[in-house]
Coordinates of C-alpha atoms in Angstrom, one line a residue:
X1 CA 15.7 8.4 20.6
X2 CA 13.0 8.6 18.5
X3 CA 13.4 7.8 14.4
X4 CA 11.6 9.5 12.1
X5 CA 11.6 8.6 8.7
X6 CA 11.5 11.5 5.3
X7 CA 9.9 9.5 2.4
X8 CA 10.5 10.3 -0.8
X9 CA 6.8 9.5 -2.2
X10 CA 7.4 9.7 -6.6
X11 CA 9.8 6.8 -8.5
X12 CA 10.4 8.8 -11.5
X13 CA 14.0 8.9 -12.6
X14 CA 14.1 13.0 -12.5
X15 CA 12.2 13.8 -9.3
X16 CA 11.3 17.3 -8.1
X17 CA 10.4 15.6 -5.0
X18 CA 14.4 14.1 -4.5
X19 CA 15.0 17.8 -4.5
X20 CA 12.6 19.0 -2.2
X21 CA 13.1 16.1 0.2
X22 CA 16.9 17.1 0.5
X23 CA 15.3 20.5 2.1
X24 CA 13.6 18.8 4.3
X25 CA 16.5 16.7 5.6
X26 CA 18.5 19.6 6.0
X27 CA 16.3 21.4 8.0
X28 CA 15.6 18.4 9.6
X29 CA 19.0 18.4 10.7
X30 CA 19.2 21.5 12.3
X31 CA 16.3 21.1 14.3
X32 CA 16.9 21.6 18.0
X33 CA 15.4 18.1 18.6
X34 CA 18.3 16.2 16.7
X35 CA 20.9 18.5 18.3
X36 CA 19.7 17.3 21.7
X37 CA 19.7 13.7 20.7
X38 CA 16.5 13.3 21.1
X39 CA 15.3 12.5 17.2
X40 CA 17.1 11.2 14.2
X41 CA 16.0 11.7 10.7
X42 CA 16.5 9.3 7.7
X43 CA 15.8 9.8 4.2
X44 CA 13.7 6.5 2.6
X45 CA 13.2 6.2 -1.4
X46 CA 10.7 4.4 -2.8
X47 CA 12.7 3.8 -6.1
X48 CA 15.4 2.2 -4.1
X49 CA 13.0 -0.3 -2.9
X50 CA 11.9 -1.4 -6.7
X51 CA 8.2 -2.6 -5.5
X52 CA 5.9 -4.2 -7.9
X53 CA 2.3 -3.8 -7.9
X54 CA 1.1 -5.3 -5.0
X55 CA 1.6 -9.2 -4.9
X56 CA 1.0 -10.6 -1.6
X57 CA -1.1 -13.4 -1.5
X58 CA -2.7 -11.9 2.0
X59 CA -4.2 -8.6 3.1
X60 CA -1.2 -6.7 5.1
X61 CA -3.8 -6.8 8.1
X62 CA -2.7 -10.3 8.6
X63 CA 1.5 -9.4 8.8
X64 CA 2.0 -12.6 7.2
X65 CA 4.0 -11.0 4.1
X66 CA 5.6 -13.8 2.1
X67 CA 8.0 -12.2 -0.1
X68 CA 11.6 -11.2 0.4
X69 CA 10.7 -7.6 -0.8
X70 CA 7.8 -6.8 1.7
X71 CA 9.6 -8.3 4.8
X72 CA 12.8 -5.8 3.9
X73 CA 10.0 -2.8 3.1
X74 CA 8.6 -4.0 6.7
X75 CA 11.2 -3.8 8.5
X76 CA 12.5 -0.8 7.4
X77 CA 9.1 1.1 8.0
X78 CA 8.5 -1.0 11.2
X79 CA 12.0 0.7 12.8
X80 CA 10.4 4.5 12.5
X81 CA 8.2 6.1 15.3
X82 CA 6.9 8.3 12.8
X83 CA 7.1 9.9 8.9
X84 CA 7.3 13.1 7.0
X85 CA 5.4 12.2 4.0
X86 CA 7.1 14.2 0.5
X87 CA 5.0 13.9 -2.4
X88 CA 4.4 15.6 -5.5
X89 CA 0.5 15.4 -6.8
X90 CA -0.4 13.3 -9.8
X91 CA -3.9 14.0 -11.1
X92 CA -5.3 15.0 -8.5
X93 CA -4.1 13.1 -6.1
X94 CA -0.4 11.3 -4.8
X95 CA 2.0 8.7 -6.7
X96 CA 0.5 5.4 -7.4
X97 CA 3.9 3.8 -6.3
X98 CA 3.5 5.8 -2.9
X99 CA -0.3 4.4 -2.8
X100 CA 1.5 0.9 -3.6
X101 CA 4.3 0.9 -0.9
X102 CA 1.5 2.3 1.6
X103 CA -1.0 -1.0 0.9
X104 CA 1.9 -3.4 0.9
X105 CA 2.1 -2.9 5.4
X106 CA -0.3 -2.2 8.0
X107 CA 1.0 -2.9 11.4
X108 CA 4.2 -0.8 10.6
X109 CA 1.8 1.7 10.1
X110 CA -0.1 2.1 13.2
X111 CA -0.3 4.2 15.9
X112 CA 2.8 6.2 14.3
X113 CA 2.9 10.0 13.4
X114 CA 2.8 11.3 9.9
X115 CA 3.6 14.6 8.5
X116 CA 3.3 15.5 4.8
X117 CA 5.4 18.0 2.6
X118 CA 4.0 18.4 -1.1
X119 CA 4.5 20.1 -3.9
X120 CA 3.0 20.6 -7.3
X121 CA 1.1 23.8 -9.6
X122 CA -1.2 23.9 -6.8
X123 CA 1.2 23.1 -3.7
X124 CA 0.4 19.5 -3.9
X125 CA -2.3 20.0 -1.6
X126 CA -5.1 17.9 -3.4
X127 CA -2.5 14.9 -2.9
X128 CA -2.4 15.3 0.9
X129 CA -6.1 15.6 1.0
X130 CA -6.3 12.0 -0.1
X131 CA -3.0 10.9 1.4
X132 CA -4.4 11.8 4.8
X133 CA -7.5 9.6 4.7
X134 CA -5.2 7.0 3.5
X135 CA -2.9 7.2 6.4
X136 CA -6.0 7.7 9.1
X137 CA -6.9 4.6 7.8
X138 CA -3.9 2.9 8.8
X139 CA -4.4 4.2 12.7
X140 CA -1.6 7.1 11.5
X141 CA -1.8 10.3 13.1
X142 CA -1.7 13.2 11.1
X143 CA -0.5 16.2 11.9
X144 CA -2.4 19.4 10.8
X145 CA 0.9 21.6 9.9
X146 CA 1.4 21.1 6.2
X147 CA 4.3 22.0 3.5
X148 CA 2.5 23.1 0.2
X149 CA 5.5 24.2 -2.1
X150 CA 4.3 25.9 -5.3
X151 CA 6.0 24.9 -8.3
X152 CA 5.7 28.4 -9.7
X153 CA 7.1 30.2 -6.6
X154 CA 9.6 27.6 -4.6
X155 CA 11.5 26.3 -7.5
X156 CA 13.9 27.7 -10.0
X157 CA 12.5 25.3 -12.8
X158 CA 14.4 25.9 -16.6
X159 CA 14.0 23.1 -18.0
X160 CA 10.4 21.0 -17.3
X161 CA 12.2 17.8 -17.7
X162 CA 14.4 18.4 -14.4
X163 CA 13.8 18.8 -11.6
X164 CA 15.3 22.7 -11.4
X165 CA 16.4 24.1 -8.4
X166 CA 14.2 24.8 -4.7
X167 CA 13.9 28.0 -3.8
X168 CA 11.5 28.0 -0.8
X169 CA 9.5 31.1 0.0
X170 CA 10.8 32.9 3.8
X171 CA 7.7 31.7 5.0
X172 CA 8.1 27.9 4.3
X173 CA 11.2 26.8 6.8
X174 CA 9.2 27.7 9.5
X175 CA 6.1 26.1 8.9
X176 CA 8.4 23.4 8.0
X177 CA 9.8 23.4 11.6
X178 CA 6.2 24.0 13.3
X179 CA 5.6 20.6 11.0
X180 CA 8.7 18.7 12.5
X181 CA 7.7 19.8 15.9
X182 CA 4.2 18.2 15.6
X183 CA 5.6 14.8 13.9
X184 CA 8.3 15.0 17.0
X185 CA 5.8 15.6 19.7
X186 CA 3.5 13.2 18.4
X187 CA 6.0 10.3 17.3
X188 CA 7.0 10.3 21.5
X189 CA 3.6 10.2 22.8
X190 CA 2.2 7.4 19.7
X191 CA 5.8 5.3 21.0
X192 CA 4.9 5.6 24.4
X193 CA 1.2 4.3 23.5
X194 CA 2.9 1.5 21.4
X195 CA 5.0 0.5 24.5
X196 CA 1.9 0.2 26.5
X197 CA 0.3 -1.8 24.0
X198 CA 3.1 -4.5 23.8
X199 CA 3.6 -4.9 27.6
X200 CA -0.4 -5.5 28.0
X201 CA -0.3 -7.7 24.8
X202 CA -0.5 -11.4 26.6
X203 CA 2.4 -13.6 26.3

């Protein structure tokens, strides 16, 4: 069964991107994929991880992480075949803490599938832009299917210090599936590759 990991991509303690990641689990879940058995989706939050700024003493191209932190973040990015990325867009581009937890791995990283759902005044689509080259750098294969939710249009928003309610356009559960499919397709054939790899890799 293949694993496939939603990542909530913003720390901040009233998150419109909590919210919109709930959507995605849920239509994760009725995906015909999970129904077969086939995938399993699990919701990761940065904030619950509590990160600092980046303190390894060695590049993560090494994998030699030294603190008790990095080796739980590891392991718990290291057991997904694949990601749907959901971040909001700060100035232009995605969360510093995303950009942090991203640079603290690189072999967890690789040869993996990644999706991204965003959101923002302009859909979030300026963070994805820069999101994606940072993932391609990582040997991540992105999918070209994207989420862009509109803060003016796909929330219910009263109140600009909550997060206010999600309210997706008819169009966007679809393209949400068509997204899932991709990350699905491309998270077995990237685990199949990854399986190759390892049995080659000498003893």
């Amino acid at each position: 069964m293949l694993k496939i990991a939603i990542i909530i991509g913003s720390t901040r303690s009233a998150r419109r991107t909590a919210v919109t990641a709930k959507w995605v689990a849920q239509v994760a879940a009725r995906h015909t994929a999970v129904s077969r058995g086939e995938a399993a989706f699990e919701t990761v939050d940065l904030a619950d991880y509590a990160l600092p700024v980046l303190d390894e003493p060695l590049p993560a191209l090494f994998g030699d992480y030294r603190h008790p932190h990095t080796i739980r973040w590891a392991r718990t990015i290291g057991s997904f075949d694949g990601f749907v990325f959901v971040t909001p867009e700060y100035n232009h581009s995605f969360p510093g803490a995303l950009k942090n937890a991203i640079d603290f791995l690189y072999a967890e990283w690789n040869n993996k599938a990644a999706g991204f759902v965003s959101h923002g005044v302009h859909g979030g689509t300026r963070a994805v832009e820069h999101l994606r080259l940072t993932m391609t750098e990582l040997q991540a294969a992105n999918v070209r299917t994207q989420v862009a939710l509109s803060a003016f249009t796909d929330f219910e928003i009263t109140d600009p210090a909550e997060p206010g309610v999600i309210t997706p356009g008819p169009h966007q559960e679809p393209t949400l599936n068509e997204l899932l499919d991709e990350v699905i397709a491309w998270s077995g054939a990237l685990k199949s590759l990854r399986t190759a790899t390892t049995q080659a890799a000498p003893a």
